[in-house]
Amino acid sequence: MNDIDFTLLAPRLEKHKGEAGSLIAVLQEAQELYGWLSPELLAHVAEETGIPPAKVMGVATFYAQFRLKPVGKNLILLCQGTACHVNGSAEIEKAVRDYLGVEEGEITPDGLFTYNSVACLGCCSLSPVMMINSKAYGNLTGAKTVEVLEKIKSGVDAK
Amino acid sequence: MRITVGKGSCGIAAGADAVFDTLKGKAPCPVAVTGCIGTCHLEPIVSVDDGETLQTYVKVDEKGAGEIVKMLNGEENRAADYRRDLDCGSNRIALRNCGIINPESIDEYIAKDGYEAVKKCFSMSPEQVIEEIKISGLRGRGGAGFPTWFKWRAARDSAGDKKYVICNADEGDPGAFMDRAIIEGDPHAVIEGMIAAAFAIGADEGIVYVRAEYPLAIVRLGKALEQARKKGFLGENPFGSDFSFDISVKAGAGAFVCGEETALIASLEGERGMPRLKPPFPAQKGYRKKPSNINNVETYANVPWIIRNGGKAFASIGTEDSKGSKVFALTGKIANGGLAEVPMGCTVRDVVYKFGGGVRGGKELKAVQLGGPSGGCIPKGLTDVEIDYKSLAATGAIMGSGGMVVMDEDTCMVDMARFFLDFTCKESCGKCTHCRIGNKRMLEILERICGGGGKNGDIELLTELGEEIKAGSLCALGQTAPNPVLTTIRYFRNEYEEHINEKRCAARQCKPLLAYSVDKEKCMGCAVCARKCPGGAIAGTVRSAHSIDAEKCVKCGNCADVCKFGAINVK
């Protein structure tokens, strides 16, 4: 990951040029393009926008959405909201961890999956819930969770 | 004849996409999309409108969709198996169109008197609009319950040529999802409410700050704004007025504290979302240091109804202190989870039993958590409390944004307090020492209690810390963070004492406090548990009863999970 193609980001930076308070939007677009915010990418954003690197880093570390580590092809968001907690989100997390064989934030060896815990996905009436690539899966059990992951892995429900 | 399929996030999660595709391909009539009607536990929901009657079908799977197609084609079918009349409560205001109209069609919104309120506003003076909101008694639906008219008045009275109207759609309270449902199901209601507010305070620019976790809401809102612009309702001089206003959408980046208005403004300005001292209030110095009015989604969604029907009509619903209706998100150990819009003044018990059908699985109700991490737990004995701002506050809970999480006998209240503190610790912005460090210390104590290391004096220490944190924090996050702990100590002190003194968790949630043993009568000696035990704590010969060595047991619970004979006792 030494050579990042910054030309992808150039038109986005141009769009926000001179726009006060656009740092979060710039970082969101950068993450969308590159999947995560590497130190090189953050340094590039700081240089191009003229915002001090410390501030860029400060914002990138403050918000939960920004990923400072690379992620797998399919990003699993495990809801840890109140309703999910009461209805057994711990069991879902265990099923995901056991199936993938990695810890939170890590990439599976095949590069397919990373899972992260999130505060609340707002699908509380279907708790416990997880979201994969912006699609929510509800009323989960350990077995159902594994079924969903297997489908994605085998390409039936892939991104 | 028309078919609609509920495609809110909840419907989609329940499988509405496949149902929609099946119907779209085979049904002999148009198939449309609608938002969440509120009875989320019955999703996917399909309605068939033949022009005279509306029939609803619930928990429709692909097979069910096939049956509906057969019915429409006049073939023999089993569609009746899915038929159910929905009772979503009458007199819905904020949710009036949710699950009824197609949120991606401005014409359907207009057909429900949409944008009539804006038209009416332009025939009034801004002062008259504010007066109408004052008469209605509408208070902020996002948590603090501040009178809406007062904010509008303050923003109008602030000097300045540039003013902003901001919609807080950063619904971070875990357990609340009405704002998502409103934007997904009726985005124009929010846009119309914002236009009315902009007219009243004299703003020409609006911003909706939406959580990035709500991708569908962002898409539907974007489409709705585009349509409103095309119709000329946004932009220069709508309806021939001399007023101009447009709205943009900003996606939040994931921080609970950004629900606090000064933190939200900081985030809009591209900064870390850290609250600042008030005054100056946003109405005086807000976004880009200009006067700004911030209300939440549900508040704005009420506004068009109030303008159309008059403030008096709204004020005639509810109680002296709290007017109108409020949407609650009913979740947790509830039979029928979903969104309930009820008049203020009804009881918590009514919502749980009449709308929610009581506790799931016929278990005993233990408590109802209101207001999320800022709120508190109301014990079963107090569920007859009337829903209004004052009465709820007296119990130690708050109205909050309307999250209502039902807990049964299997929920451990100490664990719940630990859960909420864990949340606030992660979400504290770190500015105030009391919030940053005090909550961390409280969490450590709770983790110790749940882990079997509770000591005499812990409860007193938690109470003392809680009071200090409330007094020493700048914003509502810190000021309310100890509430879940303080209310559970107030109503469930016995559970804390049991954890501390007897090292026992009656709800069997705190695993380190549990003891696992084998019921020799039930054990068939299949040895599955022994194979799954990571600690090698289970011994025995095949086809004879096994036993667990308590010294080696790591209390992971695997044995109880895998035993098919219910032979593992957990105490």
XYZ file of C-alpha atoms in Angstrom:
730
model
C 0.000 0.000 0.000
C 2.911 2.354 -0.608
C 1.626 3.757 -3.835
C -1.851 5.145 -3.394
C -3.411 6.572 -6.506
C -4.265 10.054 -5.267
C -5.628 11.092 -8.652
C -8.894 9.337 -7.727
C -9.383 11.809 -4.894
C -8.295 14.907 -6.810
C -11.704 15.797 -8.315
C -13.348 15.380 -4.887
C -10.796 17.677 -3.261
C -11.353 20.161 -6.044
C -15.115 20.065 -5.447
C -14.711 20.988 -1.777
C -11.857 23.450 -2.305
C -12.281 26.590 -0.256
C -15.501 25.256 1.303
C -15.296 25.938 5.033
C -16.007 22.953 7.241
C -15.836 20.299 4.534
C -13.240 18.096 6.257
C -15.728 15.422 7.333
C -17.236 15.226 3.850
C -13.749 14.971 2.310
C -12.797 12.141 4.669
C -16.095 10.345 3.976
C -15.473 10.509 0.247
C -11.859 9.437 0.653
C -12.950 6.425 2.691
C -15.576 5.542 0.100
C -12.907 5.531 -2.608
C -10.116 3.736 -0.780
C -12.031 1.656 1.782
C -10.099 3.053 4.727
C -8.048 6.049 5.798
C -4.365 5.170 5.715
C -1.754 7.463 7.314
C -0.552 8.407 3.816
C -4.082 9.292 2.749
C -4.669 11.444 5.851
C -1.327 13.224 5.278
C -2.331 13.854 1.668
C -5.695 15.313 2.701
C -3.953 17.592 5.213
C -1.486 18.789 2.629
C -4.074 19.418 -0.079
C -6.629 21.143 2.131
C -4.144 23.103 4.203
C -5.759 21.760 7.390
C -3.127 20.884 10.042
C -2.389 17.114 10.098
C -3.179 17.024 13.835
C -6.673 18.316 13.177
C -7.268 15.868 10.330
C -6.154 13.061 12.615
C -8.293 14.461 15.442
C -11.447 14.368 13.328
C -10.617 10.970 11.822
C -10.197 9.411 15.271
C -13.227 11.145 16.803
C -15.942 9.657 14.600
C -16.847 5.983 14.645
C -17.433 5.867 10.888
C -13.791 6.455 10.003
C -11.670 3.337 9.680
C -7.984 3.644 10.328
C -7.355 0.012 9.398
C -8.143 -1.766 6.120
C -11.294 -3.893 6.003
C -12.399 -7.008 4.132
C -14.559 -6.981 1.024
C -17.739 -7.367 3.064
C -18.074 -5.190 6.144
C -20.300 -6.640 8.849
C -21.767 -4.165 11.328
C -22.958 -5.847 14.501
C -25.605 -3.838 16.300
C -24.944 -3.376 20.016
C -28.035 -1.268 20.714
C -30.169 -1.732 23.805
C -32.832 -3.857 22.144
C -30.192 -6.065 20.508
C -28.322 -6.406 23.801
C -31.490 -7.478 25.609
C -32.320 -9.920 22.810
C -28.949 -11.627 22.668
C -26.492 -9.681 20.469
C -23.680 -11.375 22.412
C -24.677 -14.719 20.871
C -24.574 -13.209 17.362
C -21.148 -11.727 17.966
C -19.898 -15.112 19.179
C -21.323 -16.834 16.088
C -19.658 -14.316 13.768
C -16.328 -14.491 15.593
C -16.344 -18.290 15.639
C -17.299 -18.513 11.974
C -14.774 -15.965 10.721
C -12.015 -16.942 13.130
C -10.868 -13.337 13.545
C -11.324 -10.623 16.155
C -13.247 -7.374 15.676
C -11.660 -5.058 13.090
C -9.457 -7.761 11.557
C -9.689 -9.129 8.012
C -10.303 -12.813 7.391
C -7.389 -14.554 5.601
C -9.469 -14.821 2.397
C -9.956 -11.036 2.482
C -13.737 -11.417 2.412
C -14.894 -10.213 5.825
C -14.307 -7.770 8.659
C -16.731 -7.241 11.503
C -17.200 -4.146 13.621
C -19.554 -3.410 16.488
C -21.749 -0.343 16.097
C -23.920 1.537 18.571
C -27.365 1.135 16.986
C -28.625 0.479 13.485
C -32.159 1.626 14.252
C -33.857 -1.659 13.324
C -34.641 -2.378 16.975
C -37.934 -4.156 16.370
C -36.023 -6.880 14.495
C -33.305 -7.258 17.108
C -30.764 -8.757 17.146
C -29.646 -7.163 13.888
C -26.527 -6.927 11.753
C -25.878 -4.938 8.607
C -23.676 -6.140 5.757
C -22.895 -3.756 2.902
C -25.840 -1.467 3.842
C -28.321 -4.364 4.001
C -29.880 -5.156 7.383
C -30.489 -8.723 8.539
C -32.929 -9.090 11.440
C -34.349 -11.553 13.971
C -31.004 -13.321 14.000
C -29.974 -16.440 15.821
C -26.503 -17.919 15.848
C -27.480 -20.437 13.158
C -29.203 -17.856 10.961
C -26.164 -15.584 11.168
C -23.877 -18.337 9.917
C -26.340 -19.080 7.106
C -26.185 -15.441 5.931
C -22.378 -15.422 6.048
C -22.186 -18.688 4.139
C -24.449 -17.320 1.413
C -22.241 -14.273 1.000
C -19.113 -16.397 1.023
C -20.445 -18.694 -1.675
C -21.302 -15.695 -3.811
C -25.090 -16.072 -3.694
C -25.566 -12.794 -1.881
C -22.226 -11.169 -2.613
C -21.521 -7.506 -2.951
C -56.287 -1.838 -7.891
C -52.907 -1.257 -6.327
C -50.466 -3.228 -4.209
C -48.029 -1.651 -1.767
C -45.105 -3.336 -0.057
C -43.591 -1.889 3.141
C -39.991 -1.228 2.294
C -38.586 0.616 5.277
C -35.276 -0.670 6.662
C -37.252 -3.004 8.918
C -39.339 -4.400 6.070
C -36.266 -4.930 3.925
C -34.477 -6.681 6.790
C -37.480 -8.999 7.089
C -37.315 -9.871 3.375
C -39.520 -7.279 1.651
C -37.190 -6.993 -1.358
C -37.864 -10.564 -2.501
C -41.607 -10.149 -1.885
C -41.633 -6.907 -3.855
C -39.764 -8.492 -6.771
C -42.129 -11.480 -6.875
C -45.201 -9.240 -6.887
C -43.726 -6.779 -9.345
C -43.038 -9.528 -11.846
C -46.319 -11.376 -11.557
C -49.121 -9.207 -10.162
C -51.685 -7.956 -12.685
C -51.604 -4.395 -11.260
C -49.131 -1.686 -10.217
C -46.895 -2.527 -7.244
C -45.680 0.418 -5.167
C -43.319 0.956 -2.268
C -44.267 2.449 1.079
C -42.467 3.115 4.355
C -42.824 1.490 7.749
C -46.383 1.514 9.076
C -45.201 0.901 12.632
C -46.067 -2.747 13.213
C -42.513 -3.836 12.472
C -42.961 -7.292 14.007
C -45.399 -8.153 11.193
C -43.055 -7.228 8.323
C -42.999 -7.800 5.416
C -46.430 -6.214 5.067
C -48.347 -6.101 1.769
C -51.539 -4.079 1.242
C -53.976 -4.601 -1.575
C -56.236 -1.649 -2.362
C -59.045 -2.364 -4.814
C -60.315 1.201 -4.633
C -62.982 0.368 -2.073
C -61.341 -1.665 0.646
C -57.781 -2.004 1.814
C -56.684 -5.467 2.834
C -53.402 -6.091 4.593
C -51.289 -9.241 4.536
C -48.558 -9.745 7.105
C -45.344 -11.738 7.462
C -45.514 -12.294 3.747
C -42.725 -14.460 2.364
C -42.130 -15.332 -1.285
C -44.690 -18.122 -1.026
C -47.200 -15.660 0.432
C -46.503 -13.245 -2.400
C -47.301 -16.093 -4.810
C -50.606 -16.717 -3.029
C -51.523 -13.031 -3.308
C -50.788 -13.152 -7.051
C -53.042 -16.215 -7.383
C -55.791 -14.400 -5.489
C -55.533 -11.373 -7.785
C -55.719 -13.655 -10.797
C -58.845 -15.277 -9.402
C -57.147 -18.636 -8.910
C -57.476 -20.915 -5.921
C -55.196 -19.556 -3.197
C -54.203 -19.501 0.456
C -53.689 -15.736 0.738
C -56.158 -15.670 3.632
C -53.487 -17.334 5.804
C -51.577 -14.050 5.711
C -54.594 -11.721 6.144
C -54.564 -9.557 9.247
C -56.227 -6.230 10.062
C -53.657 -3.819 11.388
C -54.356 -1.590 14.331
C -51.747 1.143 14.271
C -53.767 3.496 16.422
C -55.882 6.295 15.042
C -55.062 10.000 15.116
C -51.512 9.614 14.025
C -49.861 12.977 13.448
C -46.108 12.556 13.012
C -46.589 9.135 11.408
C -49.734 10.163 9.489
C -48.427 9.052 6.095
C -45.878 6.410 7.107
C -46.696 3.065 5.563
C -49.535 4.590 3.592
C -48.026 6.702 0.829
C -45.082 6.031 -1.450
C -42.260 8.067 0.108
C -40.586 8.398 -3.259
C -43.597 10.100 -4.842
C -44.240 13.773 -4.098
C -47.616 13.486 -5.838
C -48.841 10.984 -3.266
C -47.737 13.341 -0.503
C -49.532 16.234 -2.197
C -52.665 14.094 -2.476
C -52.615 13.860 1.340
C -52.761 17.675 1.629
C -48.982 17.852 1.363
C -47.429 21.304 1.034
C -50.812 22.869 1.880
C -49.256 24.014 5.162
C -46.477 25.843 3.339
C -49.043 27.516 1.102
C -50.983 28.540 4.196
C -47.816 29.880 5.861
C -47.282 32.250 2.960
C -50.730 33.733 3.572
C -49.725 34.377 7.194
C -47.011 36.542 8.724
C -43.974 34.813 10.276
C -45.233 36.019 13.673
C -48.573 34.325 13.086
C -46.817 31.065 12.220
C -44.821 31.198 15.458
C -48.012 32.069 17.365
C -49.772 29.012 15.903
C -46.903 26.773 17.059
C -47.081 28.442 20.480
C -50.810 27.721 20.735
C -50.152 24.091 19.778
C -47.834 23.643 22.771
C -45.454 21.546 20.655
C -42.261 20.688 22.526
C -39.076 19.243 21.076
C -39.408 15.511 20.421
C -35.682 14.813 20.459
C -35.138 14.577 24.191
C -34.983 17.885 26.046
C -38.613 18.832 25.371
C -37.925 22.527 24.873
C -40.933 24.538 23.573
C -40.558 24.737 19.793
C -42.102 28.194 19.421
C -39.608 29.609 21.920
C -36.668 28.463 19.815
C -38.265 29.831 16.652
C -39.025 33.146 18.362
C -35.432 33.468 19.614
C -34.009 32.718 16.168
C -36.406 35.193 14.540
C -35.499 37.910 17.063
C -31.751 37.417 16.595
C -30.236 40.061 14.373
C -28.566 38.865 11.198
C -29.015 38.716 7.455
C -28.161 35.020 7.264
C -29.983 32.356 9.281
C -30.118 28.586 9.170
C -32.742 25.928 9.806
C -31.205 22.626 10.838
C -32.863 19.258 11.216
C -31.283 16.949 13.760
C -31.600 13.463 12.279
C -28.646 12.107 14.232
C -30.850 9.623 16.038
C -28.161 8.066 18.184
C -30.234 6.860 21.110
C -29.972 3.054 20.931
C -33.504 1.698 20.922
C -35.139 4.652 19.144
C -35.864 4.598 15.428
C -38.892 6.820 14.810
C -36.836 9.456 13.041
C -35.485 6.852 10.632
C -39.023 5.605 9.983
C -40.332 9.126 9.373
C -37.574 10.040 6.900
C -37.857 6.670 5.156
C -41.657 6.740 5.135
C -42.613 10.394 4.762
C -39.615 12.607 3.949
C -41.730 15.437 2.584
C -43.346 15.968 6.012
C -39.908 16.855 7.394
C -39.055 19.063 4.421
C -42.389 20.869 4.718
C -41.877 21.415 8.456
C -38.441 22.858 7.768
C -39.816 25.231 5.129
C -42.386 26.491 7.638
C -39.647 27.018 10.235
C -37.437 28.810 7.713
C -40.302 31.124 6.799
C -41.026 31.812 10.468
C -37.468 32.670 11.467
C -36.342 34.185 8.170
C -33.790 31.595 7.057
C -32.779 30.894 3.491
C -30.689 27.770 4.017
C -31.515 24.442 5.617
C -29.407 21.425 6.492
C -30.469 17.928 7.514
C -27.798 16.191 9.585
C -28.490 12.457 9.148
C -26.658 9.510 10.653
C -24.495 7.649 8.180
C -25.969 4.428 9.628
C -29.269 5.260 7.874
C -28.339 4.823 4.196
C -31.922 4.324 2.994
C -33.102 7.467 4.781
C -30.360 9.483 3.077
C -31.373 8.156 -0.353
C -35.113 8.806 0.145
C -34.466 12.277 1.548
C -32.266 13.130 -1.441
C -34.990 12.007 -3.866
C -37.644 13.979 -1.980
C -35.550 17.164 -2.031
C -35.005 16.783 -5.757
C -38.759 16.408 -6.345
C -39.589 19.385 -4.120
C -37.120 21.508 -6.083
C -38.632 20.407 -9.392
C -42.104 21.362 -8.179
C -40.751 24.737 -7.115
C -41.494 24.206 -3.393
C -37.815 24.718 -2.637
C -35.625 27.341 -4.233
C -36.605 30.820 -5.330
C -40.061 32.191 -4.536
C -42.207 29.076 -3.950
C -45.939 29.649 -4.548
C -45.202 33.153 -5.792
C -43.924 34.288 -2.381
C -40.913 36.538 -1.970
C -39.236 33.891 0.160
C -36.374 31.616 -0.915
C -35.066 28.520 0.781
C -33.202 25.336 -0.042
C -32.064 22.302 1.937
C -28.909 20.194 1.760
C -28.114 16.878 3.437
C -25.016 16.203 5.510
C -24.220 12.680 6.604
C -23.010 12.409 10.185
C -19.935 10.340 10.850
C -21.031 8.409 13.892
C -20.936 10.138 17.268
C -23.782 9.997 19.782
C -22.768 13.346 21.290
C -23.595 15.062 17.968
C -27.257 14.835 18.930
C -26.427 17.701 21.314
C -27.040 20.852 19.306
C -23.747 22.667 19.848
C -21.822 19.454 19.096
C -23.958 18.978 15.980
C -22.996 22.458 14.821
C -19.312 21.729 15.452
C -19.662 18.569 13.376
C -21.392 20.465 10.538
C -18.435 22.825 10.559
C -16.097 19.879 10.016
C -14.775 19.797 13.572
C -14.752 17.144 16.271
C -18.273 17.064 17.678
C -17.625 18.611 21.050
C -20.335 20.577 22.850
C -19.662 24.082 24.077
C -21.078 26.200 26.852
C -24.480 27.835 26.305
C -25.181 30.791 26.028
C -24.801 31.892 23.358
C -27.575 29.569 22.216
C -27.659 28.367 18.605
C -30.616 30.704 18.050
C -28.206 33.553 18.732
C -24.924 32.164 17.402
C -25.184 28.796 15.711
C -23.883 27.305 12.477
C -21.093 29.511 11.074
C -21.826 31.836 14.010
C -25.199 32.749 12.477
C -28.591 32.409 14.187
C -29.743 28.805 13.707
C -32.847 26.897 14.642
C -32.383 23.205 15.404
C -35.275 20.777 15.850
C -35.411 17.042 15.430
C -37.155 15.044 12.726
C -40.332 14.178 14.638
C -40.781 17.796 15.729
C -40.648 19.063 12.138
C -42.962 16.268 10.976
C -45.641 17.561 13.389
C -45.452 21.126 12.064
C -47.381 20.812 8.742
C -50.268 19.110 10.566
C -50.352 21.904 13.152
C -50.322 24.670 10.525
C -53.072 22.943 8.530
C -55.334 22.006 11.415
C -54.482 24.864 13.755
C -52.541 24.919 17.016
C -55.750 24.433 18.999
C -56.427 21.050 17.411
C -52.980 19.826 18.461
C -53.318 21.300 21.947
C -56.648 19.529 22.413
C -54.725 16.235 22.483
C -52.610 15.300 25.496
C -52.240 16.803 28.958
C -51.863 20.271 30.460
C -48.067 20.011 30.447
C -47.550 17.918 27.317
C -49.590 18.464 24.176
C -50.166 16.333 21.123
C -48.989 12.818 20.558
C -45.595 11.154 20.805
C -44.058 8.294 18.870
C -42.490 5.536 20.928
C -40.203 2.820 19.645
C -41.279 -0.287 21.482
C -38.573 -2.945 21.571
C -36.810 -5.491 23.740
C -38.692 -8.409 25.296
C -41.982 -7.342 23.767
C -44.504 -9.489 21.917
C -45.263 -6.936 19.190
C -42.432 -4.505 18.667
C -42.725 -1.402 16.520
C -43.635 2.248 16.508
C -46.580 3.435 18.568
C -47.863 6.976 18.229
C -49.986 7.640 21.285
C -51.602 10.731 22.782
C -49.619 12.240 25.648
C -51.160 11.292 28.963
C -51.721 7.611 28.266
C -49.770 5.246 30.497
C -46.584 3.306 29.889
C -48.581 0.168 30.698
C -51.058 0.982 27.907
C -48.284 1.233 25.360
C -46.663 -2.013 26.499
C -49.855 -4.064 26.775
C -52.364 -2.497 24.352
C -49.987 -1.750 21.503
C -47.164 -4.134 22.283
C -49.245 -7.124 23.382
C -47.267 -7.495 26.604
C -44.051 -9.338 27.323
C -42.894 -11.918 24.803
C -43.291 -15.565 25.715
C -45.688 -14.804 28.560
C -42.851 -13.879 30.919
C -43.065 -11.467 33.813
C -42.482 -7.768 33.090
C -39.619 -6.399 35.164
C -38.998 -2.880 33.933
C -39.349 -0.485 31.034
C -36.342 1.572 30.033
C -37.190 5.027 28.739
C -34.947 7.604 27.158
C -31.930 5.439 26.351
C -28.537 6.160 27.915
C -29.866 9.451 29.312
C -32.985 7.914 30.753
C -33.908 5.450 33.404
C -35.668 2.199 34.161
C -39.249 2.352 35.381
C -40.094 -0.722 37.468
C -43.223 -2.755 36.779
C -45.017 -1.193 39.755
C -44.727 2.299 38.291
C -45.860 1.551 34.752
C -49.179 3.255 35.437
C -47.316 6.554 35.229
C -48.814 8.936 32.678
C -46.672 9.762 29.691
C -45.925 13.449 30.011
C -42.665 15.295 30.488
C -43.208 16.050 34.192
C -44.542 12.694 35.390
C -41.809 10.728 33.652
C -39.103 12.998 35.056
C -40.475 12.381 38.566
C -39.712 8.673 38.216
C -36.068 9.409 37.369
C -36.567 8.470 33.723
C -37.153 10.973 30.917
C -39.383 11.250 27.863
C -36.229 11.346 25.786
C -36.565 10.672 22.122
C -39.089 7.897 22.747
C -37.119 4.681 23.040
C -39.064 2.206 25.182
C -37.183 -1.010 25.859
C -39.141 -3.700 27.665
C -37.273 -5.957 30.091
C -38.434 -9.220 31.587
C -37.360 -11.448 34.475
C -34.338 -12.636 32.455
C -32.860 -9.136 32.229
C -30.252 -8.287 34.866
C -30.589 -4.666 35.936
C -26.949 -4.380 37.052
C -25.885 -5.651 33.644
C -28.196 -3.098 31.992
C -26.599 -0.279 33.996
C -23.170 -1.599 32.957
C -24.322 -1.755 29.324
C -25.424 1.893 29.283
C -22.301 3.107 31.057
C -20.173 1.221 28.550
C -22.054 3.103 25.834
C -21.616 6.553 27.398
C -17.930 5.908 28.094
C -17.391 5.130 24.421
C -19.424 8.150 23.342
C -18.150 10.761 25.820
C -16.326 13.410 23.770
C -13.718 13.767 26.503
C -14.046 17.479 27.108
C -15.248 17.418 30.737
C -13.189 15.547 33.305
C -16.215 14.348 35.268
C -17.804 12.757 32.241
C -14.588 11.415 30.724
C -13.074 9.905 33.874
C -16.038 9.691 36.251
C -18.077 7.514 33.928
C -15.048 5.319 33.322
C -14.659 4.785 37.088
C -18.359 3.989 37.414
C -18.072 1.478 34.578
C -15.097 -0.191 36.259
C -17.082 -0.591 39.472
C -20.050 -2.052 37.589
C -17.815 -4.432 35.657
C -16.290 -5.544 38.930
C -19.733 -6.158 40.449
C -20.889 -8.129 37.390
C -17.622 -10.048 37.465
C -18.049 -11.217 41.049
C -15.746 -8.687 42.727
C -18.400 -6.430 44.253
C -17.477 -4.875 47.616
C -19.319 -3.289 50.480
C -19.728 0.418 49.800
C -19.851 0.057 46.011
C -23.465 1.192 45.818
C -22.726 4.299 47.879
C -19.658 5.053 45.754
C -21.677 4.700 42.542
C -24.337 7.050 43.900
C -21.758 9.632 44.956
C -19.917 9.496 41.641
C -23.207 9.705 39.745
C -24.263 12.885 41.507
C -20.824 14.443 40.931
C -20.838 13.611 37.222
C -24.299 15.129 36.810
C -23.125 18.336 38.449
C -19.744 18.547 36.743
C -20.564 17.978 33.073
C -21.186 20.622 30.462
C -23.703 18.940 28.191
C -26.692 16.665 28.512
C -24.653 13.554 27.709
C -22.615 13.875 30.890
C -25.423 15.367 32.942
C -27.631 12.364 32.266
C -25.087 9.562 31.864
C -25.443 8.326 35.471
C -29.260 8.128 35.185
C -29.438 4.447 34.191
C -27.252 3.566 37.198
C -29.014 5.827 39.668
C -32.512 4.670 38.676
C -31.593 0.995 38.807
C -30.070 1.532 42.257
C -33.248 3.343 43.290
C -35.639 0.633 42.114
C -33.537 -2.527 42.008
C -31.117 -2.071 44.914
C -31.765 -5.680 45.933
C -30.217 -6.897 42.672
C -27.054 -4.885 43.337
C -26.911 -6.281 46.894
C -27.396 -9.822 45.608
C -24.504 -9.397 43.172
C -22.247 -7.838 45.797
C -23.074 -9.849 48.911
C -24.188 -13.234 47.596
C -22.261 -13.161 44.285
C -25.478 -14.188 42.605
C -27.222 -12.998 39.428
C -30.854 -14.104 39.597
C -31.447 -13.251 35.919
C -28.471 -15.464 35.019
C -26.883 -12.856 32.766
C -23.610 -12.199 34.608
C -21.703 -15.302 33.592
C -18.835 -15.090 36.106
C -21.444 -15.344 38.893
C -23.001 -18.503 37.522
C -22.274 -22.071 38.566
C -22.637 -24.900 36.044
C -23.435 -28.474 37.038
C -24.762 -31.619 35.363
C -28.207 -32.969 36.153
C -27.324 -36.668 36.525
C -30.937 -37.710 35.875
C -31.134 -35.984 32.500
C -27.575 -36.538 31.245
C -27.440 -39.205 28.515
C -23.643 -39.287 28.436
C -23.381 -38.179 24.809
C -20.175 -36.270 25.658
C -20.960 -33.406 23.255
C -20.459 -30.920 26.084
C -17.105 -32.398 27.007
C -15.899 -31.958 23.438
C -17.063 -28.338 23.378
C -15.589 -27.419 26.776
C -12.546 -25.166 26.208
C -11.294 -25.693 29.749
C -11.397 -29.487 29.774
C -13.625 -29.211 32.842
C -16.139 -31.905 31.882
C -15.310 -35.532 32.550
C -17.190 -38.827 32.295
C -17.483 -41.991 30.271
C -19.735 -42.282 27.255
C -23.360 -43.250 28.013
C -23.005 -42.431 31.699
C -23.619 -39.152 33.481
C -20.820 -36.586 33.184
C -19.692 -34.014 35.750
C -18.194 -30.515 35.710
C -15.085 -29.625 37.665
C -15.926 -26.197 39.109
C -12.220 -25.414 39.553
C -11.521 -25.799 35.841
C -14.811 -24.304 34.601
C -14.289 -21.011 32.719
C -18.047 -20.301 32.728
C -18.310 -19.844 28.960
C -21.720 -21.490 28.821
C -20.869 -23.670 25.817
C -22.088 -26.843 27.597
C -25.523 -25.387 28.276
C -25.733 -24.156 24.657
C -24.947 -27.536 23.091
C -26.776 -29.917 25.478
C -29.824 -31.327 23.718
C -31.262 -32.827 26.905
C -31.359 -29.732 29.123
C -29.049 -31.525 31.534
C -26.855 -28.531 32.396
C -28.037 -26.653 35.467
C -27.125 -22.985 35.599
C -27.485 -21.162 38.884
